[in-house]
Amino acid sequence: MAGIYIHIPFCRSKCRYCDFVSYPAKLGFADAYMACVLKEMQFRAKDLQGKSFDTVYFGGGTPSVIDAKWITGCMNQIRACFRLSEKAEVTIELNPGTVDAARVEAYKKAGVNRFSVGLQSANDALLEDIGRIHTAKDFEDACALLGDANKSADVMIGLKGQTTEDILRAIDLAERCGARHISMYALTPEDGTPMYSDYLNGDLPDADAVADQYEAACKHLAARGYRRYEVSNFAKPGFESRHNLNYWHRGEYIGFGVAASSFMNGRRFTNTRDLDEYIKCILSGYYPVVDNEKIEGEDAKFETVMLALRTARGLDCEEYRRRFGSDFSADFHEALVKNADYLEYAGGCVRIRPQYLFVQNEIIVDFLH
């Protein structure tokens, strides 16, 4: 099984921390763009005839800002062009400031069965500071419209002026509103974003403070029945994101739309980030791919290790042997020795000890070298 990702790069306004490919001033191009996304699916249909898909994910940008007819159109096109499981997990990202009853009804009718709602914080002052267009009450209202649907909520940590209590209140709000899955992301101030000025001015909490926030949040989530299955993702049992897990297991996926990435048949390829170029390519009958690389040998081994070490289960050493025909402990002997204090073995798997999860990037770098 494999996953399908559709990138919808439009939004009402760009959040101060956002480094994703999104266009707040180009919503007028949405119809032309989405028509091209449907056409790109047609292009790929022949190449992917033998593939089966069991997850679909609409990300952005803000997918809920465009006309809901395009979500319906994408789902119809996916079913027409590809082999989609009857029990597929179909997720759409929602901004609470763009949700109404008609949209929710259309999404559900189209087959969307999982909703990722961007909360970020329960503190309205923090939401305003980072450029969100909604309030905590808007989040509550959006969740009420979704009813008992499978909901996930995004929570951010490491914000300017944010306290641990702010984070715990956001978690409580998400649970109270029925979120069975919570994604908790630490702010990464990217150069070129307005938030980067806060970083340069020393207004953001330092790494130790964010690590303390993360640890407190992890304990709070665990106490409420959310199990960590990946560094930034927590879920009630049985509500893990299948689409996300496919990424961490180095499964295959196909991406449609501007800047969308794919991993198929051992190759990673990425579409152009330029909206005009994307549309021109599709209308001219060309794939909009700008990067295309075969991942094999040592690179494939490193990718497998890097992704698996982000998960709570870790790397299955026997699975690694079956996949590559070599022994993980021999292939990465030096890195294992250097990081012995950070790693543990359980059930045939090697994983990063829970207390060191927040510095997992530094640990993984050693495996690259």
PDB file of N, CA, C and O in Angstrom, residues 286-334:
ATOM      1  N   TYR A 286       3.572  18.238 -19.708  1.00  0.00           N
ATOM      2  CA  TYR A 286       4.818  17.771 -19.111  1.00  0.00           C
ATOM      3  C   TYR A 286       4.668  17.565 -17.603  1.00  0.00           C
ATOM      4  O   TYR A 286       3.910  18.280 -16.930  1.00  0.00           O
ATOM      5  N   TYR A 287       5.441  16.602 -17.084  1.00  0.00           N
ATOM      6  CA  TYR A 287       5.509  16.467 -15.637  1.00  0.00           C
ATOM      7  C   TYR A 287       6.215  17.696 -15.058  1.00  0.00           C
ATOM      8  O   TYR A 287       7.237  18.140 -15.603  1.00  0.00           O
ATOM      9  N   PRO A 288       5.761  18.235 -13.941  1.00  0.00           N
ATOM     10  CA  PRO A 288       6.371  19.448 -13.372  1.00  0.00           C
ATOM     11  C   PRO A 288       7.531  19.144 -12.425  1.00  0.00           C
ATOM     12  O   PRO A 288       7.815  19.911 -11.517  1.00  0.00           O
ATOM     13  N   VAL A 289       8.217  18.025 -12.645  1.00  0.00           N
ATOM     14  CA  VAL A 289       9.272  17.562 -11.735  1.00  0.00           C
ATOM     15  C   VAL A 289      10.561  18.345 -11.948  1.00  0.00           C
ATOM     16  O   VAL A 289      10.994  18.556 -13.100  1.00  0.00           O
ATOM     17  N   VAL A 290      11.190  18.784 -10.851  1.00  0.00           N
ATOM     18  CA  VAL A 290      12.457  19.511 -10.951  1.00  0.00           C
ATOM     19  C   VAL A 290      13.614  18.742 -10.324  1.00  0.00           C
ATOM     20  O   VAL A 290      14.774  18.977 -10.667  1.00  0.00           O
ATOM     21  N   ASP A 291      13.324  17.823  -9.417  1.00  0.00           N
ATOM     22  CA  ASP A 291      14.359  16.976  -8.802  1.00  0.00           C
ATOM     23  C   ASP A 291      13.923  15.532  -8.924  1.00  0.00           C
ATOM     24  O   ASP A 291      12.782  15.190  -8.617  1.00  0.00           O
ATOM     25  N   ASN A 292      14.853  14.675  -9.323  1.00  0.00           N
ATOM     26  CA  ASN A 292      14.541  13.257  -9.496  1.00  0.00           C
ATOM     27  C   ASN A 292      15.802  12.456  -9.205  1.00  0.00           C
ATOM     28  O   ASN A 292      16.803  12.594  -9.917  1.00  0.00           O
ATOM     29  N   GLU A 293      15.766  11.655  -8.155  1.00  0.00           N
ATOM     30  CA  GLU A 293      16.984  10.969  -7.724  1.00  0.00           C
ATOM     31  C   GLU A 293      16.682   9.527  -7.307  1.00  0.00           C
ATOM     32  O   GLU A 293      15.714   9.268  -6.595  1.00  0.00           O
ATOM     33  N   LYS A 294      17.489   8.613  -7.756  1.00  0.00           N
ATOM     34  CA  LYS A 294      17.404   7.215  -7.335  1.00  0.00           C
ATOM     35  C   LYS A 294      18.100   7.078  -5.988  1.00  0.00           C
ATOM     36  O   LYS A 294      19.258   7.464  -5.833  1.00  0.00           O
ATOM     37  N   ILE A 295      17.397   6.542  -4.988  1.00  0.00           N
ATOM     38  CA  ILE A 295      17.954   6.367  -3.651  1.00  0.00           C
ATOM     39  C   ILE A 295      18.298   4.896  -3.464  1.00  0.00           C
ATOM     40  O   ILE A 295      17.408   4.034  -3.425  1.00  0.00           O
ATOM     41  N   GLU A 296      19.570   4.610  -3.361  1.00  0.00           N
ATOM     42  CA  GLU A 296      19.987   3.217  -3.234  1.00  0.00           C
ATOM     43  C   GLU A 296      21.257   3.118  -2.396  1.00  0.00           C
ATOM     44  O   GLU A 296      21.838   4.134  -1.991  1.00  0.00           O
ATOM     45  N   GLY A 297      21.689   1.903  -2.136  1.00  0.00           N
ATOM     46  CA  GLY A 297      22.933   1.674  -1.396  1.00  0.00           C
ATOM     47  C   GLY A 297      22.937   2.294  -0.018  1.00  0.00           C
ATOM     48  O   GLY A 297      21.980   2.179   0.744  1.00  0.00           O
ATOM     49  N   GLU A 298      24.024   2.995   0.302  1.00  0.00           N
ATOM     50  CA  GLU A 298      24.185   3.583   1.632  1.00  0.00           C
ATOM     51  C   GLU A 298      23.148   4.657   1.914  1.00  0.00           C
ATOM     52  O   GLU A 298      22.705   4.823   3.059  1.00  0.00           O
ATOM     53  N   ASP A 299      22.728   5.386   0.873  1.00  0.00           N
ATOM     54  CA  ASP A 299      21.711   6.414   1.071  1.00  0.00           C
ATOM     55  C   ASP A 299      20.387   5.798   1.506  1.00  0.00           C
ATOM     56  O   ASP A 299      19.687   6.339   2.376  1.00  0.00           O
ATOM     57  N   ALA A 300      20.031   4.672   0.909  1.00  0.00           N
ATOM     58  CA  ALA A 300      18.782   4.001   1.282  1.00  0.00           C
ATOM     59  C   ALA A 300      18.856   3.483   2.715  1.00  0.00           C
ATOM     60  O   ALA A 300      17.879   3.566   3.470  1.00  0.00           O
ATOM     61  N   LYS A 301      20.013   2.981   3.102  1.00  0.00           N
ATOM     62  CA  LYS A 301      20.188   2.503   4.480  1.00  0.00           C
ATOM     63  C   LYS A 301      20.042   3.655   5.471  1.00  0.00           C
ATOM     64  O   LYS A 301      19.364   3.539   6.495  1.00  0.00           O
ATOM     65  N   PHE A 302      20.692   4.771   5.178  1.00  0.00           N
ATOM     66  CA  PHE A 302      20.619   5.909   6.093  1.00  0.00           C
ATOM     67  C   PHE A 302      19.198   6.422   6.208  1.00  0.00           C
ATOM     68  O   PHE A 302      18.722   6.729   7.307  1.00  0.00           O
ATOM     69  N   GLU A 303      18.490   6.549   5.083  1.00  0.00           N
ATOM     70  CA  GLU A 303      17.104   7.005   5.139  1.00  0.00           C
ATOM     71  C   GLU A 303      16.264   6.106   6.035  1.00  0.00           C
ATOM     72  O   GLU A 303      15.455   6.587   6.839  1.00  0.00           O
ATOM     73  N   THR A 304      16.453   4.811   5.889  1.00  0.00           N
ATOM     74  CA  THR A 304      15.679   3.864   6.691  1.00  0.00           C
ATOM     75  C   THR A 304      15.931   4.063   8.173  1.00  0.00           C
ATOM     76  O   THR A 304      14.995   4.094   8.981  1.00  0.00           O
ATOM     77  N   VAL A 305      17.206   4.215   8.539  1.00  0.00           N
ATOM     78  CA  VAL A 305      17.573   4.406   9.944  1.00  0.00           C
ATOM     79  C   VAL A 305      17.062   5.751  10.450  1.00  0.00           C
ATOM     80  O   VAL A 305      16.469   5.855  11.538  1.00  0.00           O
ATOM     81  N   MET A 306      17.284   6.807   9.678  1.00  0.00           N
ATOM     82  CA  MET A 306      16.892   8.152  10.085  1.00  0.00           C
ATOM     83  C   MET A 306      15.394   8.228  10.373  1.00  0.00           C
ATOM     84  O   MET A 306      14.958   8.799  11.392  1.00  0.00           O
ATOM     85  N   LEU A 307      14.583   7.667   9.490  1.00  0.00           N
ATOM     86  CA  LEU A 307      13.135   7.729   9.661  1.00  0.00           C
ATOM     87  C   LEU A 307      12.669   6.859  10.822  1.00  0.00           C
ATOM     88  O   LEU A 307      11.817   7.266  11.624  1.00  0.00           O
ATOM     89  N   ALA A 308      13.241   5.654  10.934  1.00  0.00           N
ATOM     90  CA  ALA A 308      12.808   4.728  11.985  1.00  0.00           C
ATOM     91  C   ALA A 308      13.141   5.251  13.374  1.00  0.00           C
ATOM     92  O   ALA A 308      12.380   5.043  14.322  1.00  0.00           O
ATOM     93  N   LEU A 309      14.268   5.930  13.516  1.00  0.00           N
ATOM     94  CA  LEU A 309      14.665   6.419  14.840  1.00  0.00           C
ATOM     95  C   LEU A 309      13.783   7.565  15.324  1.00  0.00           C
ATOM     96  O   LEU A 309      13.850   7.931  16.507  1.00  0.00           O
ATOM     97  N   ARG A 310      12.962   8.123  14.466  1.00  0.00           N
ATOM     98  CA  ARG A 310      11.998   9.129  14.908  1.00  0.00           C
ATOM     99  C   ARG A 310      10.795   8.491  15.608  1.00  0.00           C
ATOM    100  O   ARG A 310      10.040   9.170  16.309  1.00  0.00           O
ATOM    101  N   THR A 311      10.595   7.208  15.409  1.00  0.00           N
ATOM    102  CA  THR A 311       9.406   6.547  15.935  1.00  0.00           C
ATOM    103  C   THR A 311       9.657   5.944  17.307  1.00  0.00           C
ATOM    104  O   THR A 311      10.798   5.676  17.700  1.00  0.00           O
ATOM    105  N   ALA A 312       8.570   5.702  18.038  1.00  0.00           N
ATOM    106  CA  ALA A 312       8.687   5.101  19.373  1.00  0.00           C
ATOM    107  C   ALA A 312       9.166   3.656  19.274  1.00  0.00           C
ATOM    108  O   ALA A 312       9.881   3.178  20.154  1.00  0.00           O
ATOM    109  N   ARG A 313       8.786   2.975  18.215  1.00  0.00           N
ATOM    110  CA  ARG A 313       9.202   1.575  18.056  1.00  0.00           C
ATOM    111  C   ARG A 313      10.672   1.467  17.700  1.00  0.00           C
ATOM    112  O   ARG A 313      11.365   0.558  18.126  1.00  0.00           O
ATOM    113  N   GLY A 314      11.152   2.414  16.906  1.00  0.00           N
ATOM    114  CA  GLY A 314      12.542   2.377  16.484  1.00  0.00           C
ATOM    115  C   GLY A 314      12.764   1.533  15.250  1.00  0.00           C
ATOM    116  O   GLY A 314      11.827   1.224  14.507  1.00  0.00           O
ATOM    117  N   LEU A 315      14.011   1.150  15.036  1.00  0.00           N
ATOM    118  CA  LEU A 315      14.389   0.374  13.847  1.00  0.00           C
ATOM    119  C   LEU A 315      14.321  -1.114  14.151  1.00  0.00           C
ATOM    120  O   LEU A 315      14.964  -1.605  15.084  1.00  0.00           O
ATOM    121  N   ASP A 316      13.568  -1.841  13.364  1.00  0.00           N
ATOM    122  CA  ASP A 316      13.497  -3.298  13.472  1.00  0.00           C
ATOM    123  C   ASP A 316      14.734  -3.877  12.795  1.00  0.00           C
ATOM    124  O   ASP A 316      14.883  -3.803  11.578  1.00  0.00           O
ATOM    125  N   CYS A 317      15.635  -4.451  13.596  1.00  0.00           N
ATOM    126  CA  CYS A 317      16.923  -4.904  13.049  1.00  0.00           C
ATOM    127  C   CYS A 317      16.759  -6.062  12.071  1.00  0.00           C
ATOM    128  O   CYS A 317      17.498  -6.146  11.077  1.00  0.00           O
ATOM    129  N   GLU A 318      15.798  -6.944  12.310  1.00  0.00           N
ATOM    130  CA  GLU A 318      15.590  -8.068  11.399  1.00  0.00           C
ATOM    131  C   GLU A 318      14.984  -7.588  10.083  1.00  0.00           C
ATOM    132  O   GLU A 318      15.344  -8.072   9.011  1.00  0.00           O
ATOM    133  N   GLU A 319      14.090  -6.624  10.181  1.00  0.00           N
ATOM    134  CA  GLU A 319      13.519  -6.048   8.964  1.00  0.00           C
ATOM    135  C   GLU A 319      14.603  -5.364   8.135  1.00  0.00           C
ATOM    136  O   GLU A 319      14.600  -5.429   6.892  1.00  0.00           O
ATOM    137  N   TYR A 320      15.521  -4.684   8.808  1.00  0.00           N
ATOM    138  CA  TYR A 320      16.651  -4.046   8.130  1.00  0.00           C
ATOM    139  C   TYR A 320      17.477  -5.106   7.400  1.00  0.00           C
ATOM    140  O   TYR A 320      17.872  -4.917   6.241  1.00  0.00           O
ATOM    141  N   ARG A 321      17.720  -6.241   8.053  1.00  0.00           N
ATOM    142  CA  ARG A 321      18.519  -7.305   7.424  1.00  0.00           C
ATOM    143  C   ARG A 321      17.811  -7.847   6.185  1.00  0.00           C
ATOM    144  O   ARG A 321      18.440  -8.086   5.140  1.00  0.00           O
ATOM    145  N   ARG A 322      16.493  -8.036   6.293  1.00  0.00           N
ATOM    146  CA  ARG A 322      15.747  -8.559   5.141  1.00  0.00           C
ATOM    147  C   ARG A 322      15.774  -7.576   3.976  1.00  0.00           C
ATOM    148  O   ARG A 322      15.871  -7.960   2.821  1.00  0.00           O
ATOM    149  N   ARG A 323      15.713  -6.309   4.296  1.00  0.00           N
ATOM    150  CA  ARG A 323      15.642  -5.297   3.241  1.00  0.00           C
ATOM    151  C   ARG A 323      16.974  -5.107   2.544  1.00  0.00           C
ATOM    152  O   ARG A 323      17.027  -4.947   1.312  1.00  0.00           O
ATOM    153  N   PHE A 324      18.072  -5.125   3.315  1.00  0.00           N
ATOM    154  CA  PHE A 324      19.370  -4.766   2.741  1.00  0.00           C
ATOM    155  C   PHE A 324      20.377  -5.925   2.678  1.00  0.00           C
ATOM    156  O   PHE A 324      21.444  -5.766   2.092  1.00  0.00           O
ATOM    157  N   GLY A 325      20.062  -7.047   3.329  1.00  0.00           N
ATOM    158  CA  GLY A 325      20.971  -8.185   3.295  1.00  0.00           C
ATOM    159  C   GLY A 325      22.237  -7.979   4.084  1.00  0.00           C
ATOM    160  O   GLY A 325      23.251  -8.643   3.825  1.00  0.00           O
ATOM    161  N   SER A 326      22.218  -7.043   5.035  1.00  0.00           N
ATOM    162  CA  SER A 326      23.384  -6.796   5.876  1.00  0.00           C
ATOM    163  C   SER A 326      22.925  -6.518   7.299  1.00  0.00           C
ATOM    164  O   SER A 326      21.734  -6.318   7.566  1.00  0.00           O
ATOM    165  N   ASP A 327      23.883  -6.490   8.218  1.00  0.00           N
ATOM    166  CA  ASP A 327      23.568  -6.330   9.634  1.00  0.00           C
ATOM    167  C   ASP A 327      23.646  -4.863  10.038  1.00  0.00           C
ATOM    168  O   ASP A 327      24.663  -4.203   9.800  1.00  0.00           O
ATOM    169  N   PHE A 328      22.591  -4.355  10.655  1.00  0.00           N
ATOM    170  CA  PHE A 328      22.541  -2.954  11.054  1.00  0.00           C
ATOM    171  C   PHE A 328      23.694  -2.604  11.994  1.00  0.00           C
ATOM    172  O   PHE A 328      24.348  -1.563  11.833  1.00  0.00           O
ATOM    173  N   SER A 329      23.968  -3.451  12.969  1.00  0.00           N
ATOM    174  CA  SER A 329      25.015  -3.148  13.953  1.00  0.00           C
ATOM    175  C   SER A 329      26.391  -3.103  13.315  1.00  0.00           C
ATOM    176  O   SER A 329      27.280  -2.383  13.783  1.00  0.00           O
ATOM    177  N   ALA A 330      26.579  -3.840  12.221  1.00  0.00           N
ATOM    178  CA  ALA A 330      27.861  -3.796  11.516  1.00  0.00           C
ATOM    179  C   ALA A 330      27.934  -2.566  10.605  1.00  0.00           C
ATOM    180  O   ALA A 330      28.956  -1.879  10.546  1.00  0.00           O
ATOM    181  N   ASP A 331      26.838  -2.277   9.923  1.00  0.00           N
ATOM    182  CA  ASP A 331      26.820  -1.138   9.000  1.00  0.00           C
ATOM    183  C   ASP A 331      27.018   0.192   9.720  1.00  0.00           C
ATOM    184  O   ASP A 331      27.600   1.128   9.161  1.00  0.00           O
ATOM    185  N   PHE A 332      26.519   0.295  10.965  1.00  0.00           N
ATOM    186  CA  PHE A 332      26.568   1.563  11.701  1.00  0.00           C
ATOM    187  C   PHE A 332      27.301   1.404  13.032  1.00  0.00           C
ATOM    188  O   PHE A 332      26.950   2.031  14.025  1.00  0.00           O
ATOM    189  N   HIS A 333      28.358   0.595  13.015  1.00  0.00           N
ATOM    190  CA  HIS A 333      29.065   0.257  14.243  1.00  0.00           C
ATOM    191  C   HIS A 333      29.588   1.505  14.971  1.00  0.00           C
ATOM    192  O   HIS A 333      29.362   1.674  16.176  1.00  0.00           O
ATOM    193  N   GLU A 334      30.253   2.386  14.252  1.00  0.00           N
ATOM    194  CA  GLU A 334      30.856   3.559  14.895  1.00  0.00           C
ATOM    195  C   GLU A 334      29.791   4.467  15.507  1.00  0.00           C
ATOM    196  O   GLU A 334      29.941   4.962  16.624  1.00  0.00           O
TER     197      GLU A 334
END
